[in-house]
Every structure is written in structure tokens, then in C-alpha cells.
XYZ file of C-alpha atoms in Angstrom:
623
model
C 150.564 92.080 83.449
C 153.116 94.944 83.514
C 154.266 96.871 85.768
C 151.677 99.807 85.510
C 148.662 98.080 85.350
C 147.049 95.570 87.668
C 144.556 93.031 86.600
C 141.189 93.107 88.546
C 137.935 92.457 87.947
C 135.448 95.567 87.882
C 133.855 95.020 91.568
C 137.494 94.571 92.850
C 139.165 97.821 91.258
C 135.918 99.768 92.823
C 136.271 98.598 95.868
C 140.252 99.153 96.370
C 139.643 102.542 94.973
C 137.008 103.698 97.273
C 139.538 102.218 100.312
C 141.960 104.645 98.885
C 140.072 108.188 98.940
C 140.123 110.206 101.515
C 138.522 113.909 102.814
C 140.323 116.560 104.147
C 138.961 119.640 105.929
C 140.950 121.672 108.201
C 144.209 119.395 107.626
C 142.061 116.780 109.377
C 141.364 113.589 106.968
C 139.244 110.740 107.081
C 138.127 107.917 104.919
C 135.083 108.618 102.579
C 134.154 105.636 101.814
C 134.348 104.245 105.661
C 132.598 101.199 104.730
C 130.263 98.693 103.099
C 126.482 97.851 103.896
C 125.305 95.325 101.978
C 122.513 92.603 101.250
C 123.507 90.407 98.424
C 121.550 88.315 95.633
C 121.941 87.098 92.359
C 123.108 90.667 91.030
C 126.233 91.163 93.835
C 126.940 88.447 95.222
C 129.545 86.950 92.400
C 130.709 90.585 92.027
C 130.594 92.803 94.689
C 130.046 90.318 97.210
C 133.738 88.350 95.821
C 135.089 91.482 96.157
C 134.222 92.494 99.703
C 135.502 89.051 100.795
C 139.114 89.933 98.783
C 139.739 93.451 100.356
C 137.319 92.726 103.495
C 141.220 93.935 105.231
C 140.477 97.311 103.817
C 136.988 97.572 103.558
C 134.505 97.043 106.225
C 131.194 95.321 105.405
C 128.288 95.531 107.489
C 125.165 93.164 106.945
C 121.623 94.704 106.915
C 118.163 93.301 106.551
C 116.708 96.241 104.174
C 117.720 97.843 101.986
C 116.112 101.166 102.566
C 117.364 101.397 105.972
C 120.680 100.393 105.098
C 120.628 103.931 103.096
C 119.487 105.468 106.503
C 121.973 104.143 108.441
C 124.688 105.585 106.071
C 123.460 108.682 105.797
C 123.074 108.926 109.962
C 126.637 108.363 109.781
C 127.642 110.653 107.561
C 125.472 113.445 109.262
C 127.596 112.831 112.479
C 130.651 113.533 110.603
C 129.346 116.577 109.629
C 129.573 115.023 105.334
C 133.138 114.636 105.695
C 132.547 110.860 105.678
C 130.290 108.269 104.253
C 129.530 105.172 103.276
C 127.948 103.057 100.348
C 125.141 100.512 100.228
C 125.630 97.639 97.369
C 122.469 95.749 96.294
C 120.914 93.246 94.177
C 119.135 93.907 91.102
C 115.358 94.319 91.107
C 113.215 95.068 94.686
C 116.656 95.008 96.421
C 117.972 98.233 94.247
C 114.023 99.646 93.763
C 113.877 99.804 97.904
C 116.877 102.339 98.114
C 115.068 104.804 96.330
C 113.760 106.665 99.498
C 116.806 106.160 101.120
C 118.485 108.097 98.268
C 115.694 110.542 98.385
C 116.271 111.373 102.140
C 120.142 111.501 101.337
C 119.605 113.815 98.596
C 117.382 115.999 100.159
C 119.300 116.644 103.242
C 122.390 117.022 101.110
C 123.925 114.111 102.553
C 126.493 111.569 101.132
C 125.473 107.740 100.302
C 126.902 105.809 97.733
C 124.352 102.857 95.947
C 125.503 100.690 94.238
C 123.078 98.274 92.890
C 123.270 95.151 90.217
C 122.023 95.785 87.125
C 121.058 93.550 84.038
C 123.863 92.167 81.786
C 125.587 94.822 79.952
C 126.530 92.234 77.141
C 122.687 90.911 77.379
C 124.051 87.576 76.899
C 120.930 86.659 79.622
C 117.596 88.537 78.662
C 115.525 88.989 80.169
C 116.887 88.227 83.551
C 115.246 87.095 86.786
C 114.329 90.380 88.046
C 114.801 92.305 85.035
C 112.480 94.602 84.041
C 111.787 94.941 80.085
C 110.346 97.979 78.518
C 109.160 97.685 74.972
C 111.031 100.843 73.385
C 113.832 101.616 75.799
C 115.894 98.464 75.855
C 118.441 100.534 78.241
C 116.261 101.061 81.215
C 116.387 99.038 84.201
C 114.478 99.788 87.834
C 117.733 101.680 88.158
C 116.594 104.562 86.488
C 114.087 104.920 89.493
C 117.174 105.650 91.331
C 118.040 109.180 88.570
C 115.663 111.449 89.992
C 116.557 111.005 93.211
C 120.374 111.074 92.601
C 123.286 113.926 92.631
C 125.078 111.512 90.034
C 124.213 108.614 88.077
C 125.866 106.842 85.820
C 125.795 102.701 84.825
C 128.665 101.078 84.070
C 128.494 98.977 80.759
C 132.214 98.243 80.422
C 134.945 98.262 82.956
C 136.955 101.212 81.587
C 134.136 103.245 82.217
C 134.449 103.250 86.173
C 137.319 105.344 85.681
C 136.164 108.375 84.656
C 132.972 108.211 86.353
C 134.216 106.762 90.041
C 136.204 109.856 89.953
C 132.759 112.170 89.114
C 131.437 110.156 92.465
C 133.469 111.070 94.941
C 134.016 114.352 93.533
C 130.306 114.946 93.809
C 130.187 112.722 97.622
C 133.177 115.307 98.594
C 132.027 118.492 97.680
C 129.181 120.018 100.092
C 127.622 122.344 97.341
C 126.531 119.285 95.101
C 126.123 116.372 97.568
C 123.776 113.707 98.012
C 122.858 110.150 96.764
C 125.224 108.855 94.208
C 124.672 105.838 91.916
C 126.856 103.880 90.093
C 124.329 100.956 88.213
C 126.714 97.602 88.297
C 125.810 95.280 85.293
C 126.053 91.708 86.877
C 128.629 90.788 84.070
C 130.853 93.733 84.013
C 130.964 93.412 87.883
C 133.135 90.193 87.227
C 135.113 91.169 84.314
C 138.609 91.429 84.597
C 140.453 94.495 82.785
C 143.420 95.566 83.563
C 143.962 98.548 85.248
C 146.019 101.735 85.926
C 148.220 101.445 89.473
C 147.078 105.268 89.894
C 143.384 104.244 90.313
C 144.494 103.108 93.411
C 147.007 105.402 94.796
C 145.578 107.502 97.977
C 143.734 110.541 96.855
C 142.922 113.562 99.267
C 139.254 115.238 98.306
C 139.726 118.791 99.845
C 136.376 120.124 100.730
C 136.549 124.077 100.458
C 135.606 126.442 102.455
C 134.781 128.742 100.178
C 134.935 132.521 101.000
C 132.544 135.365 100.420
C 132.528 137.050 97.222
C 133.838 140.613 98.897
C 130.800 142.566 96.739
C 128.147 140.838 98.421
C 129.524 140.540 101.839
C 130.296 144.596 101.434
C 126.533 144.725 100.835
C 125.071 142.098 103.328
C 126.737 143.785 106.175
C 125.251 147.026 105.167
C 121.972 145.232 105.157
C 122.301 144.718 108.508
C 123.769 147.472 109.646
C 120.456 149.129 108.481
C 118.607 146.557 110.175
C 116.399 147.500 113.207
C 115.339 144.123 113.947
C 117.643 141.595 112.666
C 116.911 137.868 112.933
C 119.112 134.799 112.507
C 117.539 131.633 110.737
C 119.966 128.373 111.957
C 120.115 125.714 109.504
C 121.679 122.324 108.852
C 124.541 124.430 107.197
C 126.329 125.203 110.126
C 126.186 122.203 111.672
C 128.051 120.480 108.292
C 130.631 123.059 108.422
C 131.205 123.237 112.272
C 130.126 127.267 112.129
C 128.648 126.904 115.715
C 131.667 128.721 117.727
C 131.880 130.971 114.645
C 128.115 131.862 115.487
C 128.055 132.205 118.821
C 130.965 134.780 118.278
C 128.954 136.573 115.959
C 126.025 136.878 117.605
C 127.833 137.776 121.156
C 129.060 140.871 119.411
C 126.449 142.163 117.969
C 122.976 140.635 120.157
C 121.300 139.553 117.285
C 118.804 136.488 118.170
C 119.036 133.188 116.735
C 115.864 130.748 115.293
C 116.741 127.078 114.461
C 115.271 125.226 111.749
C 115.183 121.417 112.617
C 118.148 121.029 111.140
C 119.921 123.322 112.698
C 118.634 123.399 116.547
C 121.630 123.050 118.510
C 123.636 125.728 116.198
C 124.090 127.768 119.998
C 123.217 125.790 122.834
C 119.354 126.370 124.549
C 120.815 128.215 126.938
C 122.571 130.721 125.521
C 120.657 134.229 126.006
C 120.190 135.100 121.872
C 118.791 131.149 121.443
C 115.091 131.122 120.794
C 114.927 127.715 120.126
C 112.869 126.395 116.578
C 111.377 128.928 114.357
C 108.025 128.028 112.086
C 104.881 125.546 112.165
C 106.826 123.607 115.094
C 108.383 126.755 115.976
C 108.370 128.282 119.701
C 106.323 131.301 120.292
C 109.215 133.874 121.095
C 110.926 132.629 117.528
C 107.706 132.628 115.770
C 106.614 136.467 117.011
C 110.144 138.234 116.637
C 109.906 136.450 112.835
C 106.709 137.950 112.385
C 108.433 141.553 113.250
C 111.464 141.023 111.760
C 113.028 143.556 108.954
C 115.959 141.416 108.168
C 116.399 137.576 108.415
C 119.970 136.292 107.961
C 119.640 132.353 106.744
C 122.339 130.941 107.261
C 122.753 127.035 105.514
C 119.140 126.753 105.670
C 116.822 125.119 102.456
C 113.439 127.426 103.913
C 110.844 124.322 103.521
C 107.484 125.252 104.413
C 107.969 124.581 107.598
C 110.264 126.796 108.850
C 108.463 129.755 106.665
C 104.985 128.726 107.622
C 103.994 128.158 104.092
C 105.141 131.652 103.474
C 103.035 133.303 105.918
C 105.668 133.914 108.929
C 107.784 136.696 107.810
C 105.078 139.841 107.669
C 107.202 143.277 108.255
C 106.009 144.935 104.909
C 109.640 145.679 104.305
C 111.241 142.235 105.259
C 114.600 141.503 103.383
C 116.840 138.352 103.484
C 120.161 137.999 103.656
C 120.921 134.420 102.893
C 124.498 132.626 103.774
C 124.585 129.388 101.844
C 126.943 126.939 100.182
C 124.931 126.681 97.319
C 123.980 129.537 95.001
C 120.599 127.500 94.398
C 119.942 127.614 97.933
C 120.968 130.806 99.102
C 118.770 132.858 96.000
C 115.580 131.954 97.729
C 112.748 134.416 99.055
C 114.745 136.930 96.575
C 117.445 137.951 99.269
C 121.059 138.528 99.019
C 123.420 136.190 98.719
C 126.494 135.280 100.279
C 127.491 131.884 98.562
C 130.485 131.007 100.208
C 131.100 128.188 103.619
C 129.062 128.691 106.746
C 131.728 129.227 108.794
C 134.039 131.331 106.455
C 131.187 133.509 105.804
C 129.990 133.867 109.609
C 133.450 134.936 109.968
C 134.151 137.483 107.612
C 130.192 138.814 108.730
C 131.587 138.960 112.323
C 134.846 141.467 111.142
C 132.804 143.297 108.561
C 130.298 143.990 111.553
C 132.671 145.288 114.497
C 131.164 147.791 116.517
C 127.494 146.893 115.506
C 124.591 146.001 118.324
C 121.414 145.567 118.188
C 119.182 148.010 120.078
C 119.130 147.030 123.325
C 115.969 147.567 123.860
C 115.249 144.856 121.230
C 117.536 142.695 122.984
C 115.270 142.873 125.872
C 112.056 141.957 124.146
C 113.610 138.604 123.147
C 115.849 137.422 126.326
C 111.960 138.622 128.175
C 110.371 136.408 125.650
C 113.018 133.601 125.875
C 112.087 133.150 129.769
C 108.621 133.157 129.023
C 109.098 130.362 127.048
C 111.267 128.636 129.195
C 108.635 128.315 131.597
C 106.206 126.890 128.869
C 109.213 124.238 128.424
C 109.366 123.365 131.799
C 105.397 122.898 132.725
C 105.731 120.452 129.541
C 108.086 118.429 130.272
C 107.728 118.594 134.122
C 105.248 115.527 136.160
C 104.016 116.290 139.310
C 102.912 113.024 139.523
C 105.575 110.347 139.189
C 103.245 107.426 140.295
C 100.813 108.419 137.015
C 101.061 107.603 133.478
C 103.489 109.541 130.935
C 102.633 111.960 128.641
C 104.532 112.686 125.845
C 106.160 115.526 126.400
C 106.942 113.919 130.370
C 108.714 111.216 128.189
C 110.924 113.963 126.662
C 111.366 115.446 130.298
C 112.679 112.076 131.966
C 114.988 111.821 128.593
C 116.156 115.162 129.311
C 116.403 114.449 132.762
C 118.738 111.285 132.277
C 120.960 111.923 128.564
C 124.275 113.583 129.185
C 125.485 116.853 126.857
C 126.994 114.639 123.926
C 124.391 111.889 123.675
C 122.720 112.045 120.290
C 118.899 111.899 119.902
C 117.374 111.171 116.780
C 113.950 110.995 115.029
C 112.282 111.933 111.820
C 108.349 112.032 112.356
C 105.300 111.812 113.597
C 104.227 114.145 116.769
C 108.093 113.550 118.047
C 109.277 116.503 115.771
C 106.997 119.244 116.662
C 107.398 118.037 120.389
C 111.206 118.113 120.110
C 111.479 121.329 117.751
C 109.493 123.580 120.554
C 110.935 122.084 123.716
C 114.219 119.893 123.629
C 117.005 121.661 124.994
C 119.876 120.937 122.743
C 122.979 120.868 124.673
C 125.573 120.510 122.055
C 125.867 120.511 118.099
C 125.733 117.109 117.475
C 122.729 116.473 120.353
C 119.472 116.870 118.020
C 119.423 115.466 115.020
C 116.055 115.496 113.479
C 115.492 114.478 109.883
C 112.830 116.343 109.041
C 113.415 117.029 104.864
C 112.390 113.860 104.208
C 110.246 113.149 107.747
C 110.685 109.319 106.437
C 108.900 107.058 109.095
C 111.202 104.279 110.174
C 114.681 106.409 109.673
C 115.365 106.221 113.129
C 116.548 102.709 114.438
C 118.637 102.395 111.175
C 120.224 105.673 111.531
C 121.050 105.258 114.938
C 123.112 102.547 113.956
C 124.928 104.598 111.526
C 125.718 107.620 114.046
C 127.002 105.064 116.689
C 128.945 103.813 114.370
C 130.552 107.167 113.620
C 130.575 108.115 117.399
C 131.572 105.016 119.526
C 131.013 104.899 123.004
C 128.945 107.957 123.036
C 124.605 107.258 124.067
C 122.558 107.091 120.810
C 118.658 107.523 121.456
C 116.295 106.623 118.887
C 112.907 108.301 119.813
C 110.184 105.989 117.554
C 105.967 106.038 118.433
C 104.448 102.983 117.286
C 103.599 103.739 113.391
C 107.369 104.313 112.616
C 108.341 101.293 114.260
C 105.756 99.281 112.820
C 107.675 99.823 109.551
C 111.408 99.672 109.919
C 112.720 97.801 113.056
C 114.494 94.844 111.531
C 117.407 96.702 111.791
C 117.614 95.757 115.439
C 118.906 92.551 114.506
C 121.666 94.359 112.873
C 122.548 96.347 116.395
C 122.435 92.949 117.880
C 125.080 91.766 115.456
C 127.056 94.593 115.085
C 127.705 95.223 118.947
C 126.134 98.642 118.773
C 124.307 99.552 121.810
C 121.812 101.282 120.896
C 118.948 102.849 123.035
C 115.789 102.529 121.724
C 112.771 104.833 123.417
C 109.292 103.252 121.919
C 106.258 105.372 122.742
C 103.175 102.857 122.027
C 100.017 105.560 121.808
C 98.063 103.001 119.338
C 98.119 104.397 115.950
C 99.301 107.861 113.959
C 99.218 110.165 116.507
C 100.188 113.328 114.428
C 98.269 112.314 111.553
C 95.572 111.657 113.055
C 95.520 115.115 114.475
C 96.339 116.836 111.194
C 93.593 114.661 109.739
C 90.688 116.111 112.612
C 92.085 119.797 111.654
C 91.369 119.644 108.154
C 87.953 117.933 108.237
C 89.029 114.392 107.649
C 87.914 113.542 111.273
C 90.883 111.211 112.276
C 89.534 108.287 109.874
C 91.895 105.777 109.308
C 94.780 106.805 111.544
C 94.224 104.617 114.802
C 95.484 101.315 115.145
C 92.015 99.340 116.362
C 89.919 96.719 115.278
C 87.221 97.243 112.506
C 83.837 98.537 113.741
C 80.671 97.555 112.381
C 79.996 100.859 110.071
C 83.442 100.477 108.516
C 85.494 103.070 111.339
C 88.318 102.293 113.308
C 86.934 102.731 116.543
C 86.711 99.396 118.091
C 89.121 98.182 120.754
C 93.511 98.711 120.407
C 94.950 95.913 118.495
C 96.286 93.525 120.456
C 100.051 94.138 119.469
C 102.855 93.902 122.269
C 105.738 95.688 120.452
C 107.924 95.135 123.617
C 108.046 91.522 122.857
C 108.976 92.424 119.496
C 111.731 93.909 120.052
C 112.793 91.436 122.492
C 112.251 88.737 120.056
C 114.841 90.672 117.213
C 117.574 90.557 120.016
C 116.694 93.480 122.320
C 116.569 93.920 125.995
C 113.404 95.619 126.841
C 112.548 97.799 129.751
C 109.421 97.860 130.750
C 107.830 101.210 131.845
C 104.235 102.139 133.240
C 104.865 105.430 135.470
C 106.775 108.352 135.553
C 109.135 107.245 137.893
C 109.785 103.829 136.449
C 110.379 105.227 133.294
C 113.321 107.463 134.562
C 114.747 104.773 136.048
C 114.490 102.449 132.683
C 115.788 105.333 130.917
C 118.958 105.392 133.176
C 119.548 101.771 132.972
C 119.484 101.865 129.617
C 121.566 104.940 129.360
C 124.048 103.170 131.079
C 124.232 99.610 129.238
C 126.396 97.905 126.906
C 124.015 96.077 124.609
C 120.627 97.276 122.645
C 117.635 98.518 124.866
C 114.835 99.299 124.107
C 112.504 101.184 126.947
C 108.917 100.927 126.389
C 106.374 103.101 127.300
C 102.583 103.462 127.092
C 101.499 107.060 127.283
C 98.759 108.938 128.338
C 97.152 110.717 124.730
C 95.847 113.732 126.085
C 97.864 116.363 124.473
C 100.303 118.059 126.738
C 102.408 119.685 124.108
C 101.898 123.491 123.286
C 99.562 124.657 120.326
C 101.367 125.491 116.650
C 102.768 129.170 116.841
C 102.221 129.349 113.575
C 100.449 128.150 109.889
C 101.354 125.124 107.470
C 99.333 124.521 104.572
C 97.957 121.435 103.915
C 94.647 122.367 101.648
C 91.343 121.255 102.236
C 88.570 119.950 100.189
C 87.075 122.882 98.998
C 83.543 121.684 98.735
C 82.202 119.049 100.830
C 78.716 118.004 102.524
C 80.379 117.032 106.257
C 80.241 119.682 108.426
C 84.011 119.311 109.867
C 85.256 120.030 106.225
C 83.485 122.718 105.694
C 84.318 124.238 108.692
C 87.713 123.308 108.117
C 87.780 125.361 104.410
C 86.716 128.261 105.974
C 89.584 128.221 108.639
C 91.622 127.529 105.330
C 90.854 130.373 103.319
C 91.655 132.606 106.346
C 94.938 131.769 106.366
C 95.949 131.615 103.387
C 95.066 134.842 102.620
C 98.520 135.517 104.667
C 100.483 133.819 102.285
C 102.978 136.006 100.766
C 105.476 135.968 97.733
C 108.981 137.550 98.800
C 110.232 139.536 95.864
């Protein structure tokens, strides 16, 4: 071997080269690949698995038990770093690489880094088929890989070793750069992964992936500040985007200057903390009413790193001024072209700045500024009679379960869900306390993201209280990842709310005529419903069982103590609850549509249709 070149087998050169790139923001860097999750089989193991073992100095590994959450739990991590670090998931060929394809999905979706890297057949073919291989009869070339293309940022497969060069370079440029990231794939042939080559000495040098913060183009900043200067009743949509850039003191300067009110996607609640005077909390379906009504009124909304789902426009029926106009703040061009506004492509918090200088002298009317900060309190005190008990010998609601949480977590603990009835709950009445509190994954709403994903953000934030908030259904599918928190040392708090089946479904399902069937978890009646007594499940001893200390809690008052204790320990907990069902939280301030059968012979549907067609004769294109 000379002097230049170093010879390494495929799966060793990757990983040394991922142990030697780096972000840097801010003259602050980090590692971007930060570490390893992994489950191996026949398609790692003798590759990536060898590997891991020879640089395991400079490359953390960390051993889940699936492979979909292992995705989760990298992409919670790289959410608490705000993208500027993540880490990649390596795993076997067949159901271990098909399971990462809703991990990618949620990654990709949110815009958030993972790496996969899966085995893949034999590149030579030496062994075909393969255990686990699937064969298709005209495309030789496909593998249950290609599942993973769709649902990727990049993809690429690796048939020969030279080829990681080039296209291990295209990863991390795409991982690094927040306009195109998301899930990235690099497909490892099993043989290739254990080929020796011998490679370049500057593969493995350090190399620094700036991530820009790109400025306004100075045309259409010139013209979105005239947009709102013309404004009479400006409104701010929060999104994700300025958490990922850290905009948040860059918004709260903006918006002290010049009054304007600010609505928070899920995403981006927390983006000025609750109690600021312009915060109006979440804005759409789970929206709060004073976000929801000034939306309604608004002339101008400024969106600023926000992806306007459905949610946050209510299906395109929440924005109704006749002459409504958007000004929209984004990263991405794709992004910030929607609803036919103005763009300002360019970094959250570069472009919040340059908005902020552009606008000196501008306020809103202050008698606009009144309406809100009066509708703000009224809220408030909609917030408090929800989360408030009277009663702390009787049995928790819901929303009392999110008022002894509040009562207990400090300003920097992190609190994290992804669906069910938690989101709408949390989106109308948690009071985020600092950027980093609330962190909702609600582009994907994947059930069981939670307890993975808390294991990724402690992980990224040691020694700071990480909450998972999980009903029943989600942990029904995901919580082997406990075992992980066990292993890993990660203390973990774990808040399971048991209210015997799919609480928000089940819901949705009675509004449009579908009468709850199917969405309780109870034995079999005679006729074929699921109406007969709750299962007899004790998901307390479950989690025990994977490693867990579980705390117990059948009041009010016991559960703010288990809440505290668990707050305050060193080791996974897991507080249980039981809660009352009635519904305590308040009503949707506004539509989402979910369309119902249009012709049916049970009288719920039918009722249902008609409610349908009334509101969707709201709907409205923005052009």
C-alpha cells in the first residue's frame, strides 16, 4: 500500500469517513454523523457490523430492537440539535431494511436528517437468490431497497467500492444542507460491504459541512416589507423553520417592534414563549380560538419555515379576508411558493432579521393589538379550567394529566408525542416554556414515535427531563425500545395514559358517521361490535417487565406526586395513569376534511354528509 492510499474494506472506509465530517453553523461545529444504531443479520453483520467493532473508538453504536424506531430515535436527536447533527441506522437485508421505510418517511417529511444504511443482495450475484432476497422477473436490479426511493432525499446503492466516493460525499452534502434534507440511503451489497479497495487518505481527512444561512434576495424582501407595511391586520404563522435555525430571539425582536401576533403550527409552538403578549398559541384544526379567529380576519399572513399541511390551514378553509395575501419566509423555494404568496427564500433567522431593519418604525394598530392580547386572556382562562382539578381525590382527565405535567416539568424539559388525542390537547393548551420544550411530530403523526425518540433527544440533551406522552394504542405498537433506555442508561420518563382503545379515532370515526366501530379495545360482542367488557391488558406490568420502574397513579393527587418522582429519577419511569374519558378538552376552532361517504342508508352518515358539504363549501384556492 503506498503512502496515499489506505487499504480498507468498503464498510470500514464508510464508517471512518462519516467519523470524520463535521457541521458548522455559527463557528460552532459538531459531528454529523454522532453515531451508529444498529440491528444486525446476515446482510451487516460481516460488513458493517466488523466495521463498527474496528472504529467502535470513533464511532458510537447503539443497539435497538426495531428497526423503525431506531429511525425515530435518530431523527428525535437530530430535531434537538436543531439538524445540525444526526445519526445513521444500518440494517439487514429484507424485513430489517423494509421496516425503516416509515422511519424514513417521518424523517423526510419533517425535513430531518437520518442516514439508512441497509444490506442489500450481492452486487457480484455470486449468491442468487439470497435468503431474503426478493426477485422480480424483469428488473433483476431491484431489491426491497427501492421501497426505501420514494421516501428518500438521496439514494443511491453501492455496487462497487469506488462508488462510495462520489456518492458518500452527495450524502452528507444532502444530510448538511437544510433546504434538501431528510432520509438518506446508501443500499450496501453484502459483498461489496467486505471488499477491500484501496483508498484515498483524503476520504478521511476532517471535512467541515457549512450550513448557510442564506440571505434574502433584496427584490423580494424590498417587496415583502411593503406587503406589510400595507397590512392592516398582519398575522405571523410559526413553523418548524425557526426552531431549526434558532430564529426565536430573532422573532421575538421582530414582533416586539412592530406588535404583530404570532400563531404556531405544531412544529413551531414554542417559537415565543406562551407567555409572551403577541403569542396566541396553535393556529388551525387543533388551533386555539384567539389564533383561529384573528386567521379568519387576517389580510396578510407571514409563514415563516412552515410546510401549511391541512392542518394548520383547515383544509383551506381558515384564511377568509377576501383579499388575504401571504408572505412566506422559507428555506426552500418549494416550500415558501405555496398558497401563491411572496417569497422570501433565504434562512429563518437571516430573513427575520433583515424583515425586522426593513420594518423600523412600523406598528400595528393598536387598536388591533388590543383585540388579540383581549383574546389571548380569554383563552388563557379556557387553558386554565382545562387543565385545572378541583378535585384531587377523583380520577384524571386528560387534559388534568397535562395540568399535573405542567405543574411538575421545569422550563427546559422536553415533551414529546406524535398522535392520537395528545396533539390536539397539547396544540390548544400546553404552555411551551422554551424552544426546545414541545416537540410534536405531527407531519407524519406516526403512532409509536415517541418512546424511541425520546431516546434520541436524551441522547442529544443529557441530563435534561425527557417526557414521552403515549395513550395506550401508540404504545401498544412501539415500546420495545424501553429495553434500549434500560441499556443505554437513559432515563427516560414515560407518561402512559391507558383510556382502552383509539381515543381520537374513535371520535373522528362518530363525527363522520362511522359510529366509533372498531376503535375500542374490548372483547367481541355477540353481533360482531366491540362493545363488550375492556381487555384485560395491564400495560404497567409491561413496562415493568421491559426494564421500567412504574408508578402507579389512580387520583389527581397521586399522579402529581408520581410525576415528581419520576421527574426527579435517574433510571426509566414510566407513570401510569387510568383516566376518566369524558372529554374535558375544548371543541375544534376550526375545519379538517376528512370526506364522508356520500351515499349511505345509516342515519349517522347521512347526517354526517350533510355537515360535510357545509363545510366544504368554505374551501378556498389561494391564487
Amino acid at each position: 500500500m503506498s503512502a496515499t492510499t489506505r487499504r480498507l474494506t468498503t464498510a470500514q472506509a464508510l464508517v471512518r469517513f462519516l467519523s470524520a465530517q463535521y457541521t458548522e453553523r455559527d463557528g460552532v461545529r459538531r459531528r454529523l454523523i454522532a453515531g451508529t444504531w444498529g440491528i444486525f443479520g446476515h446482510g451487516n453483520v460481516a460488513g458493517l457490523g466488523q466495521a463498527l467493532v474496528e472504529y467502535r473508538d470513533v464511532m458510537p453504536y447503539h443497539q435497538g430492537r426495531n428497526e423503525q424506531a431506531m429511525v425515530h430515535a435518530a431523527v428525535g436527536y437530530a430535531r434537538q440539535l436543531n439538524r445540525l447533527s444526526a445519526q445513521a441506522v444500518t440494517t439487514s437485508i429484507g424485513p430489517g431494511a423494509t421496516n425503516l421505510v416509515t422511519g424514513a418517511a417521518l424523517a423526510t417529511i419533517n425535513r430531518l436528517p437520518v442516514l439508512l444504511l441497509p444490506g442489500d443482495y450481492f452486487a457480484s450475484r455470486a449468491a442468487d437468490p439470497l435468503l431474503q432476497q426478493l426477485e422480480h422477473p424483469v428488473e433483476a436490479d431491484l431489491s426491497v431497497n427501492d421501497t426505501l426511493r420514494p421516501v428518500s432525499r438521496y439514494f443511491d446503492r453501492i455496487t462497487r467500492p469506488e462508488a462510495l466516493i462520489a456518492s458518500a460525499l452527495n450524502a452528507m452534502r444532502v444530510l448538511a444542507d437544510p433546504a434538501e434534507t431528510g432520509a438518506v440511503t446508501l443500499a450496501l451489497p453484502q459483498d461489496v460491504q467486505a471488499e477491500a479497495y484501496d483508498w484515498p487518505e483524503e476520504f478521511f481527512a476532517d471535512r467541515v459541512w457549512t450550513v448557510r444561512r442564506t440571505a434574502p434576495d433584496p427584490v423580494e424582501l424590498d417587496a415583502a416589507v411593503a406587503a406589510v407595511r400595507a397590512a392592516r391586520r398582519p398575522l405571523i404563522v410559526a413553523g418548524g423553520g425557526v426552531h431549526h435555525s434558532e430564529a426565536e430571539d430573532a422573532l421575538r425582536a421582530l414582533v416586539d417592534a412592530t406588535g404583530i401576533p404570532v400563531a404556531s403550527t405544531q412544529a413551531g409552538k414554542g417559537a415565543l414563549r406562551h407567555d409572551h403578549p403577541a403569542d396566541l398559541g396553535g393556529i388551525g384544526h387543533t388551533g386555539t380560538a384567539v389564533s383561529d379567529e384573528l386567521a379568519r380576519t387576517a389580510d396578510l399572513v407571514i409563514g415563516v419555515g412552515t410546510r401549511y399541511t391541512d392542518f394548520t390551514t383547515a383544509s383551506g378553509t381558515l384564511f377568509r379576508d377576501p383579499g388575504v395575501r401571504f408572505v412566506n419566509l422559507n428555506v426552500t423555494g418549494f416550500d415558501a411558493h405555496k398558497l401563491a404568496a411572496r417569497t422570501l427564500v433565504c434562512d429563518a433567522r437571516t430573513g427575520l432579521e433583515r424583515l425586522a431593519e426593513g420594518l423600523a418604525g412600523y406598528r400595528v394598530d393598536e387598536v388591533y393589538e388590543a383585540e388579540y392580547r383581549t383574546g389571548k386572556a380569554r383563552w388563557d382562562e379556557v387553558v386554565e379550567a382545562a387543565l385545572r382539578a378541583d378535585d384531587d381525590t377523583a380520577v384524571p382527565t386528560q387534559t388534568q394529566v397535562l395540568g399535573a405535567l405542567d405543574a411538575v416539568v421545569g422550563d427546559d424539559d422536553v415533551v414529546i408525542n406524535a398522535a392520537g388525542s395528545l396533539p390536539g390537547d397539547l396544540h390548544k393548551l400546553w404552555r411551551a416554556r422554551s424552544p426546545r420544550q414541545y416537540h410534536l411530530e405531527y407531519g407524519y403523526s406516526c403512532m409509536g414515535y415517541e418512546i424511541p425518540a425520546a431516546l434520541g433527544v436524551q441522547q442529544a440533551a443529557p441530563g435534561t427531563p425527557v417526557w414521552a406522552l403515549v395513550g395506550d394504542g401508540t404504545y401498544l405498537m412501539n415500546p420495545t425500545e424501553i429495553v434500549t433506555a434500560v441499556q443505554e442508561n437513559l432515563p427516560v420518563k414515560l407518561v402512559l395514559v391507558q383510556n382502552h382503545g383509539y381515543a381520537s379515532i374513535g371520535g373522528l370515526s362518530e363525527s363522520v358517521g362511522s359510529e366509533r366501530y372498531g376503535t375500542a379495545y374490548r372483547h367481541r360482542a355477540a353481533d360482531g361490535s366491540f362493545t363488550g367488557a375492556p381487555l384485560p391488558v395491564d400495560l404497567a406490568a409491561n413496562a415493568a417487565s421491559l426494564g421500567m420502574e412504574v408508578l402507579r397513579a389512580k387520583t389527581v393527587r397521586e399522579l402529581r406526586a408520581a410525576i415528581a418522582e419520576a421527574r426527579a429519577s435517574d433510571r426509566p419511569t414510566c407513570v401510569y395513569v387510568e383516566t376518566d374519558p369524558a372529554p374535558t378538552a375544548p371543541p375544534a376552532e376550526a375545519w379538517w376534511d376528512v370526506p364522508v361517504a356520500e351515499v349511505a342508508t345509516r342515519e349517522a352518515a347521512v347526517r354526517a354528509r350533510e355537515q360535510y358539504d357545509a363545510q366544504v363549501a368554505g374551501r378556498r384556492r389561494h391564487l
